[in-house]
Amino acid sequence: QVQLVESGGGSVQAGGSLRLSCAASASIFNSNSIAWYRQAPGKRRELVAAISRGGTTNYEDSVKGRFTISRDNAKNMVYLQMNSLNPEDTAVYYCNTVRDLRPWGQGTQVTVSS
């Protein structure tokens, strides 16, 4: 059973924008804070942004002011609006819970060229 499905990645030039989407199963969405993670080649997976059930958000320092996480409770969706992208943002992006991680989805590739 697929529980987390990411989409919306692509290739953009530096300064561009992308909006990522995460479709979560209801059991995950309704009971957890959800986060976006990313993994660049040769690097560890890191948490980029998180949103609680009540809408409280947290961001990794390098994306503050550029990325915005949001959730649509009616659709069990979480979004990541990414603006002012730079090559250091190139990575595979995943969504998952903040605690009690579920099996990872396939992720969505974001490539930013200079």
Coordinates of N, CA, C and O in Angstrom, one line a residue:
Q1 N 0.8 -1.2 0.0 CA 0.0 0.0 0.0 C 0.9 1.2 0.0 O 1.7 1.4 0.9
V2 N 0.7 2.1 -1.0 CA 1.5 3.3 -1.1 C 0.9 4.3 -0.2 O -0.3 4.6 -0.3
Q3 N 1.7 4.9 0.6 CA 1.2 5.8 1.6 C 1.6 7.3 1.4 O 0.9 8.2 1.8
L4 N 2.7 7.4 0.7 CA 3.2 8.8 0.4 C 3.7 8.9 -1.1 O 4.5 8.0 -1.5
V5 N 3.1 9.8 -1.8 CA 3.5 10.0 -3.2 C 3.8 11.5 -3.4 O 3.0 12.4 -3.2
E6 N 5.1 11.7 -3.9 CA 5.6 13.0 -4.2 C 5.5 13.3 -5.7 O 5.7 12.4 -6.5
S7 N 5.3 14.6 -6.0 CA 5.3 15.0 -7.4 C 5.6 16.5 -7.5 O 5.7 17.2 -6.5
G8 N 5.9 16.9 -8.7 CA 6.1 18.3 -8.9 C 7.5 18.8 -9.2 O 7.8 19.9 -9.5
G9 N 8.5 17.8 -9.1 CA 9.8 18.2 -9.3 C 10.1 18.5 -10.8 O 9.2 18.4 -11.6
G10 N 11.3 19.0 -11.1 CA 11.7 19.3 -12.4 C 13.0 20.0 -12.5 O 13.8 20.0 -11.5
S11 N 13.3 20.5 -13.6 CA 14.6 21.2 -13.8 C 14.3 22.7 -14.0 O 13.5 23.1 -14.9
V12 N 15.0 23.5 -13.3 CA 14.8 25.0 -13.4 C 16.2 25.7 -13.3 O 17.1 25.1 -12.9
Q13 N 16.2 26.9 -13.8 CA 17.4 27.7 -13.6 C 17.4 28.4 -12.2 O 16.4 28.6 -11.6
A14 N 18.6 28.8 -11.8 CA 18.7 29.5 -10.5 C 17.8 30.7 -10.5 O 17.7 31.4 -11.5
G15 N 17.1 30.9 -9.4 CA 16.2 32.0 -9.3 C 14.7 31.5 -9.6 O 13.8 32.3 -9.3
G16 N 14.6 30.4 -10.1 CA 13.2 29.9 -10.5 C 12.5 29.3 -9.3 O 13.0 29.3 -8.2
S17 N 11.3 28.8 -9.6 CA 10.4 28.3 -8.6 C 9.8 27.0 -9.0 O 9.7 26.7 -10.2
L18 N 9.5 26.2 -8.0 CA 8.7 24.9 -8.2 C 7.8 24.7 -7.0 O 8.1 25.2 -5.9
R19 N 6.7 24.0 -7.3 CA 5.8 23.6 -6.2 C 5.7 22.1 -6.2 O 5.3 21.5 -7.1
L20 N 6.1 21.6 -5.1 CA 6.0 20.1 -4.9 C 4.7 19.8 -4.1 O 4.2 20.5 -3.3
S21 N 4.2 18.6 -4.5 CA 3.0 18.1 -3.8 C 3.3 16.7 -3.2 O 4.0 15.9 -3.8
C22 N 2.6 16.5 -2.1 CA 2.7 15.2 -1.4 C 1.3 14.7 -1.1 O 0.5 15.4 -0.4
A23 N 1.0 13.6 -1.6 CA -0.3 12.9 -1.3 C -0.1 11.9 -0.3 O 0.7 11.0 -0.5
A24 N -0.8 12.0 0.8 CA -0.6 11.1 2.0 C -1.9 10.3 2.2 O -3.0 10.9 2.1
S25 N -1.7 9.1 2.7 CA -2.9 8.4 3.1 C -3.5 9.1 4.3 O -2.9 9.8 5.1
A26 N -4.9 8.9 4.5 CA -5.6 9.6 5.5 C -5.0 9.3 6.9 O -4.9 10.1 7.8
S27 N -4.6 8.0 7.1 CA -4.2 7.6 8.4 C -2.9 8.3 8.8 O -2.6 8.6 10.0
I28 N -2.1 8.6 7.8 CA -0.8 9.3 8.1 C -1.1 10.8 8.3 O -0.7 11.5 9.2
F29 N -1.9 11.3 7.3 CA -2.1 12.8 7.3 C -2.8 13.3 8.5 O -2.5 14.3 9.1
N30 N -3.8 12.5 9.0 CA -4.6 13.0 10.1 C -4.0 13.0 11.5 O -4.5 13.6 12.4
S31 N -2.9 12.2 11.6 CA -2.4 12.0 12.9 C -1.0 12.4 13.1 O -0.4 12.2 14.1
N32 N -0.4 13.1 12.1 CA 1.0 13.4 12.2 C 1.3 14.8 11.7 O 0.7 15.3 10.8
S33 N 2.5 15.3 12.2 CA 3.1 16.4 11.5 C 3.8 15.8 10.3 O 4.4 14.7 10.3
I34 N 3.8 16.5 9.2 CA 4.4 16.1 7.9 C 5.5 17.0 7.6 O 5.5 18.2 7.8
A35 N 6.6 16.4 7.0 CA 7.7 17.1 6.6 C 8.2 16.8 5.2 O 7.9 15.8 4.7
W36 N 8.9 17.8 4.6 CA 9.6 17.6 3.4 C 11.1 17.3 3.7 O 11.6 18.1 4.6
Y37 N 11.7 16.3 3.1 CA 13.1 16.0 3.3 C 13.7 16.1 1.9 O 13.0 16.0 0.9
R38 N 15.0 16.2 1.9 CA 15.7 16.1 0.6 C 17.1 15.4 0.8 O 17.7 15.4 1.9
Q39 N 17.5 14.8 -0.3 CA 18.8 14.1 -0.3 C 19.5 14.4 -1.5 O 19.1 14.1 -2.6
A40 N 20.6 15.1 -1.4 CA 21.5 15.4 -2.5 C 22.5 14.3 -2.7 O 22.8 13.5 -1.8
P41 N 23.0 14.2 -3.9 CA 24.0 13.1 -4.2 C 25.2 13.1 -3.2 O 25.8 14.2 -2.9
G42 N 25.4 12.0 -2.6 CA 26.5 11.9 -1.7 C 26.3 12.5 -0.3 O 27.2 12.5 0.5
K43 N 25.1 12.9 0.0 CA 24.8 13.6 1.3 C 23.7 12.8 2.0 O 22.9 12.1 1.4
R44 N 23.6 13.1 3.3 CA 22.5 12.5 4.1 C 21.2 13.2 3.8 O 21.2 14.3 3.4
R45 N 20.1 12.4 4.0 CA 18.8 13.0 3.9 C 18.6 14.0 5.0 O 18.9 13.7 6.2
E46 N 18.1 15.1 4.7 CA 17.8 16.2 5.7 C 16.4 16.7 5.7 O 15.8 16.7 4.6
L47 N 15.9 17.1 6.8 CA 14.6 17.7 6.9 C 14.7 19.1 6.5 O 15.5 19.9 6.9
V48 N 13.8 19.5 5.6 CA 13.8 20.8 5.0 C 12.7 21.7 5.6 O 13.0 22.9 6.0
A49 N 11.5 21.2 5.8 CA 10.4 21.9 6.3 C 9.4 21.0 6.9 O 9.2 19.9 6.4
A50 N 8.7 21.4 7.9 CA 7.7 20.6 8.6 C 6.5 21.4 8.9 O 6.6 22.6 9.2
I51 N 5.3 20.7 9.0 CA 4.1 21.4 9.3 C 3.3 20.5 10.2 O 3.1 19.3 10.0
S52 N 2.8 21.0 11.3 CA 2.0 20.3 12.3 C 0.6 20.1 11.8 O 0.2 20.8 10.8
R53 N -0.2 19.3 12.5 CA -1.6 19.2 12.2 C -2.3 20.6 12.3 O -3.2 20.9 11.5
G54 N -1.9 21.4 13.2 CA -2.5 22.7 13.4 C -1.9 23.8 12.5 O -2.4 24.9 12.6
G55 N -0.9 23.5 11.7 CA -0.4 24.4 10.8 C 0.9 25.1 11.2 O 1.4 26.0 10.5
T56 N 1.4 24.8 12.4 CA 2.7 25.4 12.8 C 3.8 24.8 11.9 O 3.9 23.6 11.6
T57 N 4.7 25.8 11.4 CA 5.7 25.4 10.5 C 7.1 25.6 11.0 O 7.3 26.5 11.9
N58 N 8.0 24.8 10.5 CA 9.4 25.0 10.8 C 10.3 24.7 9.6 O 9.9 23.9 8.7
Y59 N 11.4 25.5 9.5 CA 12.2 25.4 8.3 C 13.7 25.2 8.7 O 14.1 25.8 9.7
E60 N 14.4 24.5 7.8 CA 15.8 24.4 7.9 C 16.4 25.8 7.5 O 15.8 26.5 6.7
D61 N 17.4 26.2 8.2 CA 17.9 27.6 8.0 C 18.1 28.0 6.6 O 17.8 29.2 6.2
S62 N 18.7 27.2 5.7 CA 19.0 27.6 4.4 C 17.8 27.8 3.5 O 18.0 28.4 2.4
V63 N 16.6 27.4 3.9 CA 15.5 27.6 3.0 C 14.5 28.6 3.6 O 13.5 29.0 3.0
K64 N 14.8 29.1 4.8 CA 13.9 30.1 5.4 C 13.8 31.3 4.5 O 14.8 31.8 4.0
G65 N 12.5 31.8 4.3 CA 12.3 32.9 3.5 C 12.2 32.6 2.0 O 11.8 33.5 1.2
R66 N 12.5 31.4 1.6 CA 12.4 31.0 0.2 C 11.4 29.9 0.0 O 10.7 29.8 -1.0
F67 N 11.3 29.0 1.0 CA 10.4 27.8 0.8 C 9.2 28.1 1.8 O 9.3 28.6 2.9
T68 N 8.0 27.6 1.4 CA 6.8 27.6 2.2 C 6.1 26.3 2.2 O 5.8 25.8 1.1
I69 N 5.9 25.7 3.3 CA 5.2 24.4 3.4 C 3.7 24.7 3.8 O 3.5 25.6 4.6
S70 N 2.8 24.0 3.2 CA 1.4 24.2 3.6 C 0.7 22.8 3.5 O 1.3 21.9 2.9
R71 N -0.5 22.8 4.0 CA -1.2 21.5 3.9 C -2.7 21.8 3.7 O -3.2 22.8 4.1
D72 N -3.3 20.9 2.9 CA -4.8 21.0 2.6 C -5.4 19.8 3.3 O -5.3 18.7 2.8
N73 N -6.0 20.1 4.4 CA -6.6 19.0 5.2 C -7.8 18.3 4.5 O -8.0 17.1 4.8
A74 N -8.4 19.0 3.7 CA -9.6 18.3 3.0 C -9.1 17.3 1.9 O -9.8 16.4 1.6
K75 N -7.9 17.5 1.4 CA -7.4 16.7 0.3 C -6.2 15.8 0.8 O -5.7 15.0 -0.1
N76 N -5.9 15.8 2.0 CA -4.7 15.0 2.5 C -3.5 15.3 1.7 O -2.7 14.4 1.3
M77 N -3.2 16.6 1.4 CA -2.1 17.0 0.6 C -1.2 17.9 1.4 O -1.7 18.8 2.2
V78 N 0.1 17.8 1.2 CA 1.1 18.8 1.7 C 1.9 19.3 0.5 O 2.2 18.6 -0.4
Y79 N 2.1 20.6 0.6 CA 2.8 21.3 -0.5 C 4.1 21.9 -0.1 O 4.3 22.3 1.1
L80 N 5.0 22.1 -1.0 CA 6.2 22.9 -0.7 C 6.4 23.8 -1.9 O 6.8 23.4 -3.0
Q81 N 6.2 25.1 -1.6 CA 6.5 26.1 -2.6 C 7.9 26.5 -2.4 O 8.3 27.0 -1.4
M82 N 8.7 26.4 -3.5 CA 10.1 26.7 -3.5 C 10.4 27.9 -4.4 O 10.2 27.7 -5.6
N83 N 10.9 29.0 -3.9 CA 11.2 30.1 -4.7 C 12.7 30.4 -4.5 O 13.4 29.9 -3.6
S84 N 13.2 31.3 -5.5 CA 14.6 31.7 -5.4 C 15.5 30.4 -5.3 O 16.4 30.4 -4.5
L85 N 15.2 29.5 -6.1 CA 16.0 28.2 -6.1 C 17.5 28.5 -6.5 O 17.7 29.3 -7.4
N86 N 18.4 27.7 -5.9 CA 19.8 27.8 -6.3 C 20.3 26.4 -6.4 O 19.7 25.4 -6.0
P87 N 21.5 26.2 -7.0 CA 22.0 24.9 -7.3 C 22.1 24.0 -6.1 O 22.0 22.8 -6.2
E88 N 22.3 24.6 -4.9 CA 22.5 23.8 -3.7 C 21.1 23.2 -3.3 O 21.1 22.3 -2.4
D89 N 20.1 23.6 -3.9 CA 18.8 23.0 -3.6 C 18.5 21.7 -4.5 O 17.5 21.0 -4.3
T90 N 19.5 21.4 -5.4 CA 19.3 20.2 -6.2 C 19.4 18.9 -5.3 O 20.3 18.7 -4.5
A91 N 18.3 18.1 -5.4 CA 18.2 16.9 -4.6 C 16.9 16.2 -5.0 O 16.1 16.7 -5.8
V92 N 16.8 15.0 -4.4 CA 15.5 14.3 -4.5 C 14.8 14.7 -3.2 O 15.3 14.6 -2.1
Y93 N 13.5 15.1 -3.4 CA 12.7 15.6 -2.3 C 11.7 14.5 -2.0 O 11.0 13.9 -2.9
Y94 N 11.5 14.3 -0.7 CA 10.6 13.3 -0.2 C 9.7 13.9 0.9 O 10.1 14.9 1.6
C95 N 8.5 13.4 1.1 CA 7.7 13.8 2.2 C 7.6 12.5 3.1 O 7.6 11.4 2.7
N96 N 7.4 12.8 4.4 CA 7.2 11.7 5.4 C 6.8 12.4 6.7 O 6.7 13.6 6.8
T97 N 6.5 11.6 7.6 CA 6.1 12.1 9.0 C 7.4 12.6 9.6 O 8.5 12.3 9.2
V98 N 7.2 13.4 10.7 CA 8.3 13.9 11.4 C 8.8 12.8 12.4 O 10.0 12.6 12.6
R99 N 7.9 12.1 13.0 CA 8.2 11.0 13.9 C 7.7 9.7 13.3 O 6.7 9.7 12.6
D100 N 8.2 8.6 13.8 CA 7.7 7.3 13.3 C 7.6 7.2 11.8 O 6.5 7.1 11.2
L101 N 8.8 7.4 11.2 CA 8.8 7.4 9.7 C 8.1 6.3 9.1 O 8.2 5.1 9.5
R102 N 7.4 6.5 8.0 CA 6.8 5.5 7.2 C 7.8 5.1 6.1 O 8.8 5.8 5.9
P103 N 7.5 4.1 5.3 CA 8.3 3.7 4.2 C 8.4 4.9 3.2 O 7.4 5.6 2.9
W104 N 9.6 5.1 2.8 CA 9.8 6.3 1.9 C 9.1 6.1 0.5 O 9.1 4.9 0.0
G105 N 8.6 7.1 0.0 CA 8.1 7.1 -1.4 C 9.2 7.2 -2.4 O 10.4 7.1 -2.0
Q106 N 8.9 7.4 -3.7 CA 9.9 7.4 -4.7 C 10.6 8.8 -4.8 O 11.7 8.9 -5.4
G107 N 10.0 9.8 -4.1 CA 10.6 11.1 -4.2 C 10.4 11.8 -5.5 O 9.9 11.2 -6.5
T108 N 10.8 13.0 -5.6 CA 10.7 13.8 -6.8 C 12.0 14.6 -7.0 O 12.4 15.2 -6.1
Q109 N 12.6 14.5 -8.2 CA 13.9 15.1 -8.4 C 13.7 16.6 -8.7 O 12.9 17.0 -9.5
V110 N 14.5 17.4 -8.0 CA 14.6 18.8 -8.3 C 16.1 19.1 -8.7 O 17.0 18.8 -8.0
T111 N 16.2 19.7 -9.9 CA 17.5 20.1 -10.4 C 17.5 21.5 -10.7 O 16.7 22.0 -11.5
V112 N 18.5 22.2 -10.1 CA 18.6 23.7 -10.3 C 20.0 24.0 -11.0 O 21.0 23.6 -10.4
S113 N 19.9 24.6 -12.1 CA 21.1 24.9 -12.9 C 21.5 26.3 -12.7 O 20.6 27.2 -12.6
S114 N 22.8 26.6 -12.7 CA 23.3 28.0 -12.5 C 23.3 28.7 -13.9 O 23.1 28.2 -14.9

